[in-house]
Tab-separated table of C-alpha atoms in Angstrom:
chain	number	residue	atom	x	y	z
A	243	UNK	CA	-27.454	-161.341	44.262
A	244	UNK	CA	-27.626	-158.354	41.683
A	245	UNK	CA	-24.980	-156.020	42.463
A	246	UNK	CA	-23.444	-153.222	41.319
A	247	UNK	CA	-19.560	-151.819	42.189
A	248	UNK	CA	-18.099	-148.695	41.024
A	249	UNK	CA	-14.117	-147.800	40.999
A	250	UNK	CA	-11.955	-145.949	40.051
A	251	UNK	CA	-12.089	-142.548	41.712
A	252	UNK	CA	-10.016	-140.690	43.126
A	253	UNK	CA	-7.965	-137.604	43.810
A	254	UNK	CA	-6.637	-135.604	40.344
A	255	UNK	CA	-6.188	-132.121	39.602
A	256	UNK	CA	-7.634	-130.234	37.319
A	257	UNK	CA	-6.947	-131.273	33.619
A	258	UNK	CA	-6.573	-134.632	34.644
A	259	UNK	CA	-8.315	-137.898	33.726
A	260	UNK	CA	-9.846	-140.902	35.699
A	261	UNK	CA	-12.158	-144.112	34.627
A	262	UNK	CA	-14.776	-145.167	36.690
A	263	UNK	CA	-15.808	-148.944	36.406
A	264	UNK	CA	-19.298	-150.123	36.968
A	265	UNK	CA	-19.026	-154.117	37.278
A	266	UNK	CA	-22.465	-155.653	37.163
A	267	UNK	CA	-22.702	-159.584	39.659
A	268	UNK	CA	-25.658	-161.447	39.605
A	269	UNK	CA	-26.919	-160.324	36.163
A	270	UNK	CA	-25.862	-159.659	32.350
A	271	UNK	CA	-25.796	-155.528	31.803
A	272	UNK	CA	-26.354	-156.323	28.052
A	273	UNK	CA	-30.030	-156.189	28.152
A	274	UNK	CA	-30.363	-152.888	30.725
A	275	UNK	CA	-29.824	-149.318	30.093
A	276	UNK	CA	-26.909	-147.775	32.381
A	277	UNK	CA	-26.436	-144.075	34.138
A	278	UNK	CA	-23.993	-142.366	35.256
A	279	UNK	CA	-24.517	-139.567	38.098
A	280	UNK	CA	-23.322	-137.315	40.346
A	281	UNK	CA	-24.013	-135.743	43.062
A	282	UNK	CA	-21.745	-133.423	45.435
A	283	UNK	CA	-22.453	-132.376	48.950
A	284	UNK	CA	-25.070	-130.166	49.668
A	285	UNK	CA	-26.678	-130.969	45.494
A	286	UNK	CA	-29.318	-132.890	44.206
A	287	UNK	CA	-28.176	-136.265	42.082
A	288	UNK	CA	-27.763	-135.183	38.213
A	289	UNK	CA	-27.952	-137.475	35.485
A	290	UNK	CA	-24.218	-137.489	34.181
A	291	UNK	CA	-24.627	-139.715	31.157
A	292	UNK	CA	-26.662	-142.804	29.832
A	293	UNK	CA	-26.492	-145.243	27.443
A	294	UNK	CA	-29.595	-147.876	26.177
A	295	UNK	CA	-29.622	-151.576	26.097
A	296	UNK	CA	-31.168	-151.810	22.507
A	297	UNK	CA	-28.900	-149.121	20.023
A	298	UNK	CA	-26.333	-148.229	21.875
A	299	UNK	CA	-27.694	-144.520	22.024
A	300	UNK	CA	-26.089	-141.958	24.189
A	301	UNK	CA	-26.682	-139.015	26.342
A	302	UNK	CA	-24.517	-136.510	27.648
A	303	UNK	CA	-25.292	-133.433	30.137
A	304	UNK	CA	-24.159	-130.074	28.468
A	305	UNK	CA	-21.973	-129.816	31.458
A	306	UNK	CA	-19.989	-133.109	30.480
A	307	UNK	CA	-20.364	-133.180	26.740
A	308	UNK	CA	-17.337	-133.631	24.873
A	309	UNK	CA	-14.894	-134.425	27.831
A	310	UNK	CA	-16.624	-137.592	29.357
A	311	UNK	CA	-17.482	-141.093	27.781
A	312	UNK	CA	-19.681	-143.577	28.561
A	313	UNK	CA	-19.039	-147.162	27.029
A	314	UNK	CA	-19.926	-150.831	27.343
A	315	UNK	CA	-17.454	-153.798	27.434
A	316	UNK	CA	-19.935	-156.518	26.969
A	317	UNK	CA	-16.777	-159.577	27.793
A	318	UNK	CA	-16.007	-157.726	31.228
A	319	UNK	CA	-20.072	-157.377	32.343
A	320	UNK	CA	-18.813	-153.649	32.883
A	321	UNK	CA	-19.539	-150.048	31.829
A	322	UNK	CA	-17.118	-147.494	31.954
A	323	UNK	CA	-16.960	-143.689	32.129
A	324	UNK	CA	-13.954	-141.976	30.655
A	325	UNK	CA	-13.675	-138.730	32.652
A	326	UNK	CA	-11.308	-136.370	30.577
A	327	UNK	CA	-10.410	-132.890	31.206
A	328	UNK	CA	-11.456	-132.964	34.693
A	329	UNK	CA	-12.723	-129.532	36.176
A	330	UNK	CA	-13.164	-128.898	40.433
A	331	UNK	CA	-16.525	-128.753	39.788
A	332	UNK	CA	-16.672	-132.305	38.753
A	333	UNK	CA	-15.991	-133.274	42.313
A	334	UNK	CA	-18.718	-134.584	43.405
A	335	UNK	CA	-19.908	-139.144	44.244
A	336	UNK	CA	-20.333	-141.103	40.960
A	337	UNK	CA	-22.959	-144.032	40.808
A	338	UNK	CA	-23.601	-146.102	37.724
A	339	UNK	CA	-27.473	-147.392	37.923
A	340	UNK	CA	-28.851	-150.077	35.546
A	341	UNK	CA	-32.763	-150.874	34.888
A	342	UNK	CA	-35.047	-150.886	32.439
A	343	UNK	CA	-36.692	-147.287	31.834
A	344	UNK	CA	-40.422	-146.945	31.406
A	345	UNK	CA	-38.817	-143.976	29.033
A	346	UNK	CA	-38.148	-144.290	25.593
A	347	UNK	CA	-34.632	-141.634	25.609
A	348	UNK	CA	-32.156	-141.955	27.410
A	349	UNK	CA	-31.861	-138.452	27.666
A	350	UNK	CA	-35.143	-138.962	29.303
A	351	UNK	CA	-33.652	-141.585	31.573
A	352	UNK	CA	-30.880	-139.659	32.426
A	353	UNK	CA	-33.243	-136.638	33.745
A	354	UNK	CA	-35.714	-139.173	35.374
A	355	UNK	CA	-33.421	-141.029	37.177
A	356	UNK	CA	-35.610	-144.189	36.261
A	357	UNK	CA	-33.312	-146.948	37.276
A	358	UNK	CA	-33.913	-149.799	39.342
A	359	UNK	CA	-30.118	-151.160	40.395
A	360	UNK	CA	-27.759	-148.680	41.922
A	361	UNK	CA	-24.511	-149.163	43.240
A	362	UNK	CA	-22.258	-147.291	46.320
A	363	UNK	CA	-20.546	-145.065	44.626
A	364	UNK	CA	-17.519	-143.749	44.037
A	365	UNK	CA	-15.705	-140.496	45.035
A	366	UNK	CA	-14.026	-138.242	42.661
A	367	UNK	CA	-11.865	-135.129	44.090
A	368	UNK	CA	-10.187	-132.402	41.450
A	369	UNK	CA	-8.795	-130.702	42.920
A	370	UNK	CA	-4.873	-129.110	43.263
């Protein structure tokens, strides 16, 4: 069964840091692309940040750039998302997604949403 599990959110305040954890079952995330979104109550789901299966190519929404990573560890069959500098409006739930985009960016991936895996999700409060 293909499967996706995201962890660890949480509460932090502002300033803070947490990594999420997208473990892939049932299939290898080597050969599929992987996002990262958001999406707090009341929002529409943004693209947070996606990486490709072929160069390793990344994308980053202005409103993450420089404080959040994404990365691959290929021996865990995980992706992670370093969340640094963590604002209250980065409270919001965090799914990773993996697929194989019919787009060739993945800035264009991140903005289509074109994934065909998701998982549950993950809160994340910052709050003080």
């Amino acid at each position: 069964q293909v499967q996706l599990v995201e962890s660890g959110g949480g509460l932090v305040q502002p300033g803070g840091s947490l990594r999420l954890s997208c473990a892939a079952s049932g299939f290898t995330l080597d050969y599929y692309a992987i996002g990262w979104f958001r999406q707090a109550p009341g929002k529409e789901r943004e693209g947070v940040s996606c990486i490709s299966s072929t160069d390793g190519s990344t994308y980053y929404a202005d409103f993450v750039k420089g404080r959040f990573t994404i990365s691959r560890d290929y021996t865990k069959n995980t992706v992670y998302l370093q969340m640094n500098s963590l604002k209250p409006e980065d409270t919001a739930e965090y799914y990773c997604a993996a697929g194989t985009p019919s787009v060739t960016t993945v800035q264009a991936m991140c903005v289509t949403h074109d994934f065909g895996s998701w998982g549950q999700g993950t809160q994340v409060t910052v709050s003080s």
